[in-house]
XYZ file of C-alpha atoms in Angstrom:
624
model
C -43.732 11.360 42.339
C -42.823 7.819 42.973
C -40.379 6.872 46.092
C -37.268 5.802 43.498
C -37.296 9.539 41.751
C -37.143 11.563 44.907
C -34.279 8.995 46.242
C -32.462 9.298 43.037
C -32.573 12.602 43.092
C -31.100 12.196 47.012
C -28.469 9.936 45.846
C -27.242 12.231 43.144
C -26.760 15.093 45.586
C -25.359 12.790 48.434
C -22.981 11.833 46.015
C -22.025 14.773 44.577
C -21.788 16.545 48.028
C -19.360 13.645 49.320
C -17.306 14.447 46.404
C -17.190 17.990 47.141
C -15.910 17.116 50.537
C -12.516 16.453 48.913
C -12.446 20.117 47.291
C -14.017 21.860 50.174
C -11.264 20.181 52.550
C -8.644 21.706 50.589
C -10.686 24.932 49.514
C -10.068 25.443 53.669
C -6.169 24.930 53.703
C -6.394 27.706 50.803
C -8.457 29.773 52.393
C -6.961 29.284 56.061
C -3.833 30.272 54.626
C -4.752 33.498 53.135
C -6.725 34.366 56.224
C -3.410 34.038 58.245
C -2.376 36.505 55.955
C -4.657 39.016 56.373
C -5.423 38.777 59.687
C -2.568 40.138 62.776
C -2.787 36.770 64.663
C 0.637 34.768 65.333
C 0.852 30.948 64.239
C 3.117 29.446 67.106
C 5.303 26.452 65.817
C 7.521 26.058 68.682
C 6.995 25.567 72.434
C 8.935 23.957 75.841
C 7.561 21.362 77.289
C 7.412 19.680 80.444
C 6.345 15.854 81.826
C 4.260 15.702 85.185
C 0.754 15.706 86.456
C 1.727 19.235 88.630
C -0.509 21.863 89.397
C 1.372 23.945 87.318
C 4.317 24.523 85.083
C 7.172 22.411 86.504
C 9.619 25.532 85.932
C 12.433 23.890 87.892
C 12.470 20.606 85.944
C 13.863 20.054 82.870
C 12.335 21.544 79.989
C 12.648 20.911 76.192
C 11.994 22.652 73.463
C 9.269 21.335 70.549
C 7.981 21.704 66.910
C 4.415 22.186 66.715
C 2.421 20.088 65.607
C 3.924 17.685 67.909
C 2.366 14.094 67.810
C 3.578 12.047 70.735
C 4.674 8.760 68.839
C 6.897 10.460 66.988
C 8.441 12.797 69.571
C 7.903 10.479 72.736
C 6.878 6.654 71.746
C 5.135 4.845 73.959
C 4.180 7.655 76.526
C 0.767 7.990 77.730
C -0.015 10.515 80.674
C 0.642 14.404 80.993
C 2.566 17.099 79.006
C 2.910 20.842 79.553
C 3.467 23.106 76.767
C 4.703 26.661 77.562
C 4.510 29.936 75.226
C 5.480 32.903 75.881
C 4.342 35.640 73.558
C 3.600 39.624 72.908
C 0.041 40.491 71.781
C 0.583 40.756 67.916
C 0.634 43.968 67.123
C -2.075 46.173 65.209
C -4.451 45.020 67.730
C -7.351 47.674 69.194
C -7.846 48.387 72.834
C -11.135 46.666 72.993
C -10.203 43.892 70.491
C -10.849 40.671 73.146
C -7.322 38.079 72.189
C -8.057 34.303 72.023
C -6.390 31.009 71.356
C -7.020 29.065 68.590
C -6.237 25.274 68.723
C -7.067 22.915 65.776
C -6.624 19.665 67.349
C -5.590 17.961 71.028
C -5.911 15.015 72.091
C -7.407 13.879 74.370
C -7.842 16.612 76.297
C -6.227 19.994 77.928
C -6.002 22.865 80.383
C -5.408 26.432 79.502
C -3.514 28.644 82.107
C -2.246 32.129 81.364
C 0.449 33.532 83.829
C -0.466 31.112 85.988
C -4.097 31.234 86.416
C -6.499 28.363 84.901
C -8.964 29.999 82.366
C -10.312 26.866 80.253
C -10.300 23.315 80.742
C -12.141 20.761 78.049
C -13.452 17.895 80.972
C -12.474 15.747 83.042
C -8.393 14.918 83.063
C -8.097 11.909 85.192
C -9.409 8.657 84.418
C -12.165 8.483 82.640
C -10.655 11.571 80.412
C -12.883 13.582 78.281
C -12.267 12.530 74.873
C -12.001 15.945 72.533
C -9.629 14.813 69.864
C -11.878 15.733 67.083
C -13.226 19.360 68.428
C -10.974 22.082 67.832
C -10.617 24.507 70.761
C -11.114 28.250 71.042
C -9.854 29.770 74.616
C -11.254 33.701 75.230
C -7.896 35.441 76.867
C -8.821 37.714 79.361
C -7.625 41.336 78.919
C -7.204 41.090 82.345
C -4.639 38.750 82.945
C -2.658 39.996 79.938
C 0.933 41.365 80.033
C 2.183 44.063 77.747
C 4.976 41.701 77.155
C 6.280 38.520 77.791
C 2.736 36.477 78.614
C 3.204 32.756 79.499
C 0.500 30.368 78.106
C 0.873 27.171 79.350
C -0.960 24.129 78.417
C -1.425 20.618 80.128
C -2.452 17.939 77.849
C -3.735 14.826 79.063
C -2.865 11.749 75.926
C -2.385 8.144 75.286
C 0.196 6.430 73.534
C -0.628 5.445 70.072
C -0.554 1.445 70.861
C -2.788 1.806 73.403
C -5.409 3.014 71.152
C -7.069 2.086 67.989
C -6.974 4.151 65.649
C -4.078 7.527 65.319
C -6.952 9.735 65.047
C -7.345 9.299 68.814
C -3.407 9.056 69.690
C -1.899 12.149 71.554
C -0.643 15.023 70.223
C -0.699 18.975 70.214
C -1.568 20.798 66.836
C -0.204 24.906 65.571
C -1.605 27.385 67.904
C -2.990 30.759 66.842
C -3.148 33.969 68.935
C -5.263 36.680 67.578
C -8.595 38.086 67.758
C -11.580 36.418 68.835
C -13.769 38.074 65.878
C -11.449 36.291 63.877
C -10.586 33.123 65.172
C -13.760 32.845 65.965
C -14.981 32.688 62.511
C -12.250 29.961 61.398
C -13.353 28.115 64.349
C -17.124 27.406 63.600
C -16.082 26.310 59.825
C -14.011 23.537 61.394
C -16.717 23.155 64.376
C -19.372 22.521 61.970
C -17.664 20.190 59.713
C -15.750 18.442 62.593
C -18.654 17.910 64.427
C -21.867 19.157 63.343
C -22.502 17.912 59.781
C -21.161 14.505 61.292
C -23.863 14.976 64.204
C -26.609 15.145 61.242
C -25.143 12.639 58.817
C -25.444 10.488 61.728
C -28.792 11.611 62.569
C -29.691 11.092 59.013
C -28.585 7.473 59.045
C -30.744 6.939 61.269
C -33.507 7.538 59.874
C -32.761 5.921 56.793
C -31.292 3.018 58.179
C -34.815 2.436 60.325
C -36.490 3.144 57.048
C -34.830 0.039 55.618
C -34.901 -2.390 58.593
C -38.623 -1.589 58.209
C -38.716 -2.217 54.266
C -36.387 -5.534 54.578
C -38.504 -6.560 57.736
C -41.836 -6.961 56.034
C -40.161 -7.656 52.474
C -38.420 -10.804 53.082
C -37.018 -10.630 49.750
C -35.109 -8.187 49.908
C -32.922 -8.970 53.398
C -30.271 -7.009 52.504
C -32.106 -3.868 53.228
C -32.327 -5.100 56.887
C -28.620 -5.816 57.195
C -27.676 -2.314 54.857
C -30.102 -1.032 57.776
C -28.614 -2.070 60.941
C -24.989 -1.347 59.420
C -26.346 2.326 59.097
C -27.845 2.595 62.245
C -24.288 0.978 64.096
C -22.459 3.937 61.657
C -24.191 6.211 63.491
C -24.011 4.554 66.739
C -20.071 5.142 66.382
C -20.335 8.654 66.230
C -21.619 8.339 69.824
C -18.030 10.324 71.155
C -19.434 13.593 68.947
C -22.130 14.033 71.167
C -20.389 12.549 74.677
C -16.989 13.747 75.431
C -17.225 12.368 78.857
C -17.720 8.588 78.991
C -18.075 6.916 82.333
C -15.518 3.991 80.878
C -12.117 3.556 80.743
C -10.188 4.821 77.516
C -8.944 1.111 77.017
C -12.214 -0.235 77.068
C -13.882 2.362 74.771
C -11.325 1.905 72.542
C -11.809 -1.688 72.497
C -15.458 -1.644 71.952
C -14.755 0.924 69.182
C -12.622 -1.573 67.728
C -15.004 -5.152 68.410
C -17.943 -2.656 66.403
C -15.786 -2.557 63.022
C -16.415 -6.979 62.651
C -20.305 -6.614 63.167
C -20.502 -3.592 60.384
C -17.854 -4.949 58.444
C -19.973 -8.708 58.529
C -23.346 -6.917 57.592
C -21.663 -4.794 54.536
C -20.511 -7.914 53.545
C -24.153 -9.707 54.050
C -26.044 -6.679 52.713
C -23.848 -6.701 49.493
C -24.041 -10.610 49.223
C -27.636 -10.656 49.463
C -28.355 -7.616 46.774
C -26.682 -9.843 44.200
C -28.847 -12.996 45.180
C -26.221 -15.095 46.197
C -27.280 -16.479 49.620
C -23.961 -18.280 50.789
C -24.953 -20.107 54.220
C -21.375 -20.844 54.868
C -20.327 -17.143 54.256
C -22.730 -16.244 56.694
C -21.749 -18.806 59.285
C -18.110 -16.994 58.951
C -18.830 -13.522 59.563
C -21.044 -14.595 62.421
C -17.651 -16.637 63.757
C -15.804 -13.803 62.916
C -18.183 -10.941 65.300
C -17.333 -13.246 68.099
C -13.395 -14.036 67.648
C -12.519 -10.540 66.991
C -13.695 -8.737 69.746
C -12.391 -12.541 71.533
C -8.992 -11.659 70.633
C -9.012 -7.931 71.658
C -10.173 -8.684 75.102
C -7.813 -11.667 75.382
C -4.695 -10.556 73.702
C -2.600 -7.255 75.097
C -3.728 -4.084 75.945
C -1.041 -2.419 75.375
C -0.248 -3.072 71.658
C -3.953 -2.503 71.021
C -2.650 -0.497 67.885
C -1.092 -3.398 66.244
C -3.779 -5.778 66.972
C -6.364 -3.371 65.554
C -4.279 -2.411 62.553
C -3.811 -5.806 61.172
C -7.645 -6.684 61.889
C -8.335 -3.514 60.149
C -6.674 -4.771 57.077
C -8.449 -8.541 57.406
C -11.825 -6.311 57.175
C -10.785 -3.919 54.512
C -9.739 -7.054 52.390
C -12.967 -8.579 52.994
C -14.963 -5.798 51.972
C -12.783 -5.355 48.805
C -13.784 -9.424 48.035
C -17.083 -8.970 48.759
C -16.910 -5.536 46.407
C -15.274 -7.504 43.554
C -18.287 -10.483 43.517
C -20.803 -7.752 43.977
C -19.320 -5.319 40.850
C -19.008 -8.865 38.775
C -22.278 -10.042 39.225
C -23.540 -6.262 38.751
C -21.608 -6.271 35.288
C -23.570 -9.415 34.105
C -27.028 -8.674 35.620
C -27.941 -5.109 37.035
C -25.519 -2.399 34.469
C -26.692 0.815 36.034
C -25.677 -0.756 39.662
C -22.248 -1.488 38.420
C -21.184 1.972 37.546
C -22.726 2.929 41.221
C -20.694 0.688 43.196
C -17.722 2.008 40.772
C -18.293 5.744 41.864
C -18.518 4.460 45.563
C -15.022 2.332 45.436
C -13.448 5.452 43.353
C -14.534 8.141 45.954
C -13.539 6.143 49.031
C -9.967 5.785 47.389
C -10.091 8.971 46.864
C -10.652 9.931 50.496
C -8.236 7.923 52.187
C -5.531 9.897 49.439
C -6.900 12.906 50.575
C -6.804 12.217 54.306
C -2.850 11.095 53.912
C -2.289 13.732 51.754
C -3.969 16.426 54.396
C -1.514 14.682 57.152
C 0.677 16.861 58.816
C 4.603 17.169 59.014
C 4.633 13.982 61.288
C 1.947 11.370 61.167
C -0.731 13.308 63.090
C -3.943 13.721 61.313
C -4.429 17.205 60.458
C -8.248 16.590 58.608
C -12.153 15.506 59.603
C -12.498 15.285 56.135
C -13.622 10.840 56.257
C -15.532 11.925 59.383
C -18.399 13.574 57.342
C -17.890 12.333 53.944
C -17.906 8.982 55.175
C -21.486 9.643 56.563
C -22.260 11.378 53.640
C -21.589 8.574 51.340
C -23.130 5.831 53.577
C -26.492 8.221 52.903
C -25.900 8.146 49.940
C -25.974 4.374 49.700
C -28.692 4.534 51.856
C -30.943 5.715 49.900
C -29.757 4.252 46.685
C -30.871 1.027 48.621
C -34.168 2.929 49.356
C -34.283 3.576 45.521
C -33.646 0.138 44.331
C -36.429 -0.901 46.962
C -38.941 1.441 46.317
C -38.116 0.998 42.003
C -38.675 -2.915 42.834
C -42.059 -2.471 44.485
C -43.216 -0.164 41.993
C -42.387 -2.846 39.545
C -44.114 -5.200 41.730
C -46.811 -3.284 41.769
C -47.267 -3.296 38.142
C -46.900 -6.952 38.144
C -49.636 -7.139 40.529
C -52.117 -4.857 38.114
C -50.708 -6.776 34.877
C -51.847 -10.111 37.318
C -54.984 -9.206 38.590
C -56.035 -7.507 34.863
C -54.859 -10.904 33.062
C -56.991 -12.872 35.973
C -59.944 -10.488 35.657
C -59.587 -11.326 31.805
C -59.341 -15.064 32.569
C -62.475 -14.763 34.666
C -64.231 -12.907 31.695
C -63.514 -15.453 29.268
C -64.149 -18.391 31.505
C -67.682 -16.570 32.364
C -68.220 -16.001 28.779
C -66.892 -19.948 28.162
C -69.617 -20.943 31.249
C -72.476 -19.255 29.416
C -71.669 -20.460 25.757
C -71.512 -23.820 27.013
C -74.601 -23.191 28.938
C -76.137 -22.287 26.001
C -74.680 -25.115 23.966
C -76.478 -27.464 26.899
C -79.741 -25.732 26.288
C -79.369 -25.906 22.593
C -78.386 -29.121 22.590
C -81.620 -30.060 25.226
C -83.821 -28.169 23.044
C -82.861 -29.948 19.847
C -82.667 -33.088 21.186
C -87.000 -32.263 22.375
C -87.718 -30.977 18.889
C -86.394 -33.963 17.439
C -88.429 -35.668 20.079
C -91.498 -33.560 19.593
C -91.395 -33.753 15.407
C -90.523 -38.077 15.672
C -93.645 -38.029 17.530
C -95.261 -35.390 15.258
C -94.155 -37.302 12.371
C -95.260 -41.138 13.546
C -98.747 -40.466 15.244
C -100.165 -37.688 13.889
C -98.617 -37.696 10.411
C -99.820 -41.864 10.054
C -103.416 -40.518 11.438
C -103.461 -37.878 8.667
C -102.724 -39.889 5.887
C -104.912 -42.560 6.924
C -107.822 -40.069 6.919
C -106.672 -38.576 3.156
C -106.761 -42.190 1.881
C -109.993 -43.625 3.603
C -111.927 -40.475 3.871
C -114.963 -40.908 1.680
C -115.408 -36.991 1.926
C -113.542 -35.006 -0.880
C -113.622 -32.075 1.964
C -112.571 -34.051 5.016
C -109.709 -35.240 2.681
C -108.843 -32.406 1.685
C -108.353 -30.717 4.874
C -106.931 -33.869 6.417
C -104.135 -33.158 3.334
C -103.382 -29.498 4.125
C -102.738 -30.473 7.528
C -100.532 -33.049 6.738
C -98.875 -30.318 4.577
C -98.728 -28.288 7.534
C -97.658 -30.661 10.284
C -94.447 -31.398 7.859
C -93.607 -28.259 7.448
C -93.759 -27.460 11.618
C -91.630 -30.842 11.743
C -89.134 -29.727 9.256
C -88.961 -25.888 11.273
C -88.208 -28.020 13.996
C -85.281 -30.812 12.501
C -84.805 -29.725 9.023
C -80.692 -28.148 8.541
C -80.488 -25.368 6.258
C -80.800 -25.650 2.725
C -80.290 -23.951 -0.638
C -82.103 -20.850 -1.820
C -82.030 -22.555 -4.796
C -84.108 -25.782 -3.432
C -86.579 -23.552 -1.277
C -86.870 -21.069 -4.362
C -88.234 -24.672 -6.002
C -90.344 -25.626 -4.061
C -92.080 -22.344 -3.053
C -92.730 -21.943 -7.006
C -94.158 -25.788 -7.395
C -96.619 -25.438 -4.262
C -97.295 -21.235 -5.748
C -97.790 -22.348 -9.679
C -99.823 -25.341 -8.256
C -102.355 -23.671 -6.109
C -103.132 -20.625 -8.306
C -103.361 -22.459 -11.647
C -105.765 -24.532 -9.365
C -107.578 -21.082 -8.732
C -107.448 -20.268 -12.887
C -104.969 -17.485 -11.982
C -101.754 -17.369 -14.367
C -98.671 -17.006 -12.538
C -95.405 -15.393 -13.620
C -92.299 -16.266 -11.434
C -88.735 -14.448 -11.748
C -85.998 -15.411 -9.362
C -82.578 -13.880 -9.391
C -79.288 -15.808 -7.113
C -75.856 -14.409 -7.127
C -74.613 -17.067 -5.207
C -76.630 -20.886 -5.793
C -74.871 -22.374 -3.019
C -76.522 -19.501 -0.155
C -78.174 -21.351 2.138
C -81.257 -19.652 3.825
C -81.895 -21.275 8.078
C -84.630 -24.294 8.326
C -86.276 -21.533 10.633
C -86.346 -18.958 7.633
C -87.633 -21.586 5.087
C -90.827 -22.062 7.123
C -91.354 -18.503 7.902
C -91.413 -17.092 4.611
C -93.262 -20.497 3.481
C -96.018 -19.373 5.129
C -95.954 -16.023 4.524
C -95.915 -16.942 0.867
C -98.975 -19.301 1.312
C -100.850 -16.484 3.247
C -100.405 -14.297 0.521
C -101.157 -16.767 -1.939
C -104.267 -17.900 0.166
C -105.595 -14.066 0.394
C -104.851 -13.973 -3.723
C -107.140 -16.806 -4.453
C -110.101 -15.590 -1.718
C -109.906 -12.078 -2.384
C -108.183 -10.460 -5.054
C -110.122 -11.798 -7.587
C -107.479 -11.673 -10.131
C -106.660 -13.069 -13.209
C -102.696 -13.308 -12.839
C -99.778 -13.113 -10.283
C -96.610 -11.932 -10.444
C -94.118 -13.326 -8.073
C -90.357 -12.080 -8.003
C -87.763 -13.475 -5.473
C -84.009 -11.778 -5.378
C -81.308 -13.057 -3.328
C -78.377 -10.858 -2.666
C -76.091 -8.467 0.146
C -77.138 -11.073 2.862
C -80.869 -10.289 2.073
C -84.106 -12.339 0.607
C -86.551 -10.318 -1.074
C -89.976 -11.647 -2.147
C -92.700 -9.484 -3.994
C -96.023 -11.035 -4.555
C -98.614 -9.070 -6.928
C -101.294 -9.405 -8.504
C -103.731 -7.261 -10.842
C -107.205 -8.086 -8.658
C -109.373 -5.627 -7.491
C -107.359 -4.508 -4.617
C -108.085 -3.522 -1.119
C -111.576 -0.939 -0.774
C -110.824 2.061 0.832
C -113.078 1.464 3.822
C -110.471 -0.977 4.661
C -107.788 1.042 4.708
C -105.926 1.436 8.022
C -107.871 -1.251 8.961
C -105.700 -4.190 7.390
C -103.809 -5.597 10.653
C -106.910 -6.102 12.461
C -107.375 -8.758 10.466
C -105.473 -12.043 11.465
C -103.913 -12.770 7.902
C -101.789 -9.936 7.472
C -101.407 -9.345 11.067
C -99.787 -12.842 11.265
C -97.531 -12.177 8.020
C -96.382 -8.915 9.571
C -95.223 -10.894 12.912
C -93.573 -13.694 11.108
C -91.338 -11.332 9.267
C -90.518 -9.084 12.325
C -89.520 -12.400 13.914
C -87.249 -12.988 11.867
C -85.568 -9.069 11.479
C -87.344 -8.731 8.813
C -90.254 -6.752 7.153
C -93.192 -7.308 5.571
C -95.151 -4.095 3.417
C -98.543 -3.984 1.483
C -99.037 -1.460 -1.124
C -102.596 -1.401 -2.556
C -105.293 0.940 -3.991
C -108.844 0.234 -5.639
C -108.332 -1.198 -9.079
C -104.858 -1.303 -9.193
C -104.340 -4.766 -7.403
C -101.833 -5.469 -4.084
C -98.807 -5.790 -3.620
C -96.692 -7.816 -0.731
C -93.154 -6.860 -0.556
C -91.195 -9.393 2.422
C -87.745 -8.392 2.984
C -86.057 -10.798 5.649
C -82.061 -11.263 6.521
C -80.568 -14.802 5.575
């Protein structure tokens, strides 16, 4: 299975479980609220509370009573330090004797002690400066049996907060949620739902990023087309790096300056979504660039320089500059999608619709005041940047894959090109060799032709000798008809049909042997090679030679057919034939043993049929 399917298949089930993050979230009020039901625990709403860093409960100061959940900017703007909270309460009732109590609390921030009738049994960290940072772990606080009352139990509560300008985002601004008394089997149960999808699933979405986001630096590292894998990569890894406060409550910094590096981290991420999506659409903008590089250094610039204490503000409206941003760079990227890459499109679409969707349901989920009452963005956010991840990873490993087939298609067509330049090499290596060859026959028969043919014919018309001239004639015959092998073009069957009758009819009615010829064309304008003319000329004159020395015979048939791509010439003759004590014995002799070789030179055949009395026959079949 290819890289692309098993990412696709990752995608689909990143997506879909980011989705589900906005019906589990409310699945939980549901089910938290018919758990309150069933179970004998006590939901308190209202509590006194008290200003002062004191040891304890500053009972002789004044005291005022609260609605739970209390967030601080609503109910005290612009106050940043210490709050008690005081309850008093019965155990609820229909509780066992061994059933351990506890207190449940959903949110605080940043960070609290627990006392019960006056004794300290929990604290979250550290509560002076730096102060453990716990506003997104919910809290569960055992209650000893022993330092229960029957009745009338005070449960006090010293929160340690900052005021919502001084940091920035609300999520982090002070406040108190419900608190639940019951028991801990209970509680306890409620707790590690919210625990795990507070906290943990954000702990491995972030571990998860990481991954993913190296495996992409790596791809857009040593694929330097595809650069926005690098920048999708670093933004993942710096998601993750955000979630540092899940796994350090206690940071050796001030809040202020936390808060502000929080804040200086959104431009960099913000700048490489931007980059990342610029970059998958092929539109390399230099001067875009140049501005989201200005813009990582003047935001965090301004933060530093401007005031600390409306750090809120400051953020809030540079939180809107980058949301606006992305939604530009979102737009260009879904255009371009609609025009070039379809299926991308209606991803991008899905992404846009599910984070609107999550920012409805997170100000839907918000409490009475303006305190956040859900973690839902915390892991769905993750969840979806995974998602995108490794549709990014799928997109990568789908364009590889079709690189890869390039590559094959490339190196087949090359190996092709190679064949037929190799094959183009050797046919014009043969053409250079034909050509050299003809060009020495033509040599060989001019020379043929002018010396030896003049010598010839000189010694046919002086020679004084009716043998010498004779044979000085037949060789003249012969040296023509090597010359023509060797510079003749091919002819018509027709034409060599004619002449192998003249030079036939002349020789054996020279011998007093009749001779019958038959030929049969079906096309007269077949043309038979200068090569094939010679061969079978020969042959023929063998045959007719071994006729007129042999055979004895009084007449000769000869028959020549031309037809399927085939010439077929039978020579026979009614002489005496061939004894039987030469049987077998017929290619020792060089005549038919050079008749036989001619024919299989040229793919051809060459038979002899004969028997005592009955003549001989010589059937030469050869290919044209």
């Amino acid at each position: 299975m290819y890289l692309s399917d098993v990412s696709r298949y990752l995608t689909k089930y990143l997506c879909h479980l980011a989705c589900g993050a906005l019906l589990l979230a409310l699945s939980f009020s549901a089910c938290a609220a018919v758990s309150e039901s069933s179970i004998p625990t006590r939901v308190v709403t209202q509590a006194f509370t008290a200003n002062g860093n004191t040891a304890s409960f500053p009972v002789h100061g004044p005291a005022t009573q609260v609605t739970l959940p209390d967030d601080w900017s609503v109910s005290r703007p612009q106050y940043e330090g210490y709050i008690w909270y005081r309850v008093n309460y019965d155990p609820p009732p229909g509780i066992g004797d061994n059933e351990i109590l506890a207190l449940y609390i959903g949110r605080v921030c940043s960070n609290l002690e627990v006392f019960l009738n006056g004794h300290r049994i929990f604290s979250g960290g550290r509560m002076s400066t730096p102060v453990a940072r716990n506003c997104h772990r919910p809290q569960l606080v055992r209650l000893p049996a022993a330092l229960l009352k029957a009745r009338n139990n005070a449960l006090d509560l010293k929160v340690r907060g900052y005021a919502l300008e001084h940091v920035s985002s609300s999520m982090r601004a002070a406040g108190l949620s419900k608190l639940r008394i019951g028991p801990l089997s209970k509680l306890s149960a409620s707790w590690r739902v919210v625990e795990f999808w507070s906290v943990t699933a954000a702990k491995i979405a972030a571990v998860v990023l990481v991954v993913l986001g190296m495996l992409m630096i790596a791809g857009g590292w040593f694929h330097r087309g595809s650069s926005y894998l690098l920048c999708f990569g670093l933004l993942a890894v710096g998601s993750a790096a955000l979630t540092a406060h899940l796994w350090v409550s206690e940071l050796p910094v001030a809040n202020v300056a936390v808060e502000m590096a929080i804040c200086s981290a959104y431009a960099p991420l913000v700048g490489l979504g931007v980059m990342s999506m610029v970059r998958f659409v092929k539109m390399r903008l230099r001067w875009i660039e140049v501005l989201l590089i200005l813009q990582c250094l003047l935001f965090p610039a301004l933060l530093w320089v401007g005031d600390s204490q409306r750090l809120y503000s400051t953020a809030s409206a540079w939180y809107w500059v980058l949301v606006l941003e992305v939604l530009a760079a979102a737009v260009v990227c879904l255009r371009v999608c609609w025009w070039r890459q379809r299926t991308e499109f209606w991803f991008l679409i899905e992404v846009v619709l599910l984070l609107v969707l999550l920012h409805a349901l997170e100000v839907a989920l918000r409490g009475p005041t303006a305190m956040p009452q859900s973690y839902v963005p915390q892991f769905a956010l993750p969840l979806l940047a995974m998602a995108i991840c490794l549709r990014q990873v799928q997109v990568f490993a789908r364009t590889l894959r079709v690189a890869e087939v390039s590559r094959a298609t490339l190196e087949s067509r090359i190996q092709e090109a190679t064949v037929e330049v190799e094959r183009n090499f050797a046919q014009l290596a043969e053409l250079r060799v034909e050509q050299v060859t003809a060009k020495e026959r033509k040599r060989i028969a001019a020379d043929l032709h002018d010396d030896l043919g003049a010598k010839l014919l000189t010694i046919v018309h002086t020679s004084e000798s009716e043998s010498i001239s004779t044979l000085a004639r037949e060789a003249l015959e012969e040296m023509r008809l090597s010359v023509r092998s060797l510079t003749a073009k091919p002819m018509k069957v027709t034409d060599a049909f004619a002449d192998w009758r003249a030079e036939t009819v002349s020789r054996l009615g020279q011998a007093g042997i009749e001779v019958e010829w038959g030929s049969a064309i079906e096309d007269a304008n077949q043309l038979i090679s200068a090569r094939g003319f010679v061969q079978t000329t020969r042959i023929l004159r063998e045959a007719v030679n071994n006729i007129i020395k042999h055979s004895a015979a009084s007449q000769c048939d000869v028959r020549c057919t031309v037809g399927e791509g085939e010439l077929a010439l039978v020579v026979q003759d009614n002489g005496r034939g061939i004894p039987l004590e030469l049987d077998g014995k017929l290619d020792r002799g060089h005549g038919m043993s050079s008749m036989k070789h001619r024919a299989k030179q040229m793919q051809g055949q060459c038979l002899v049929e004969s028997g005592p009395g009955y003549g001989t026959a010589i059937r030469l079949t050869l290919p044209l």
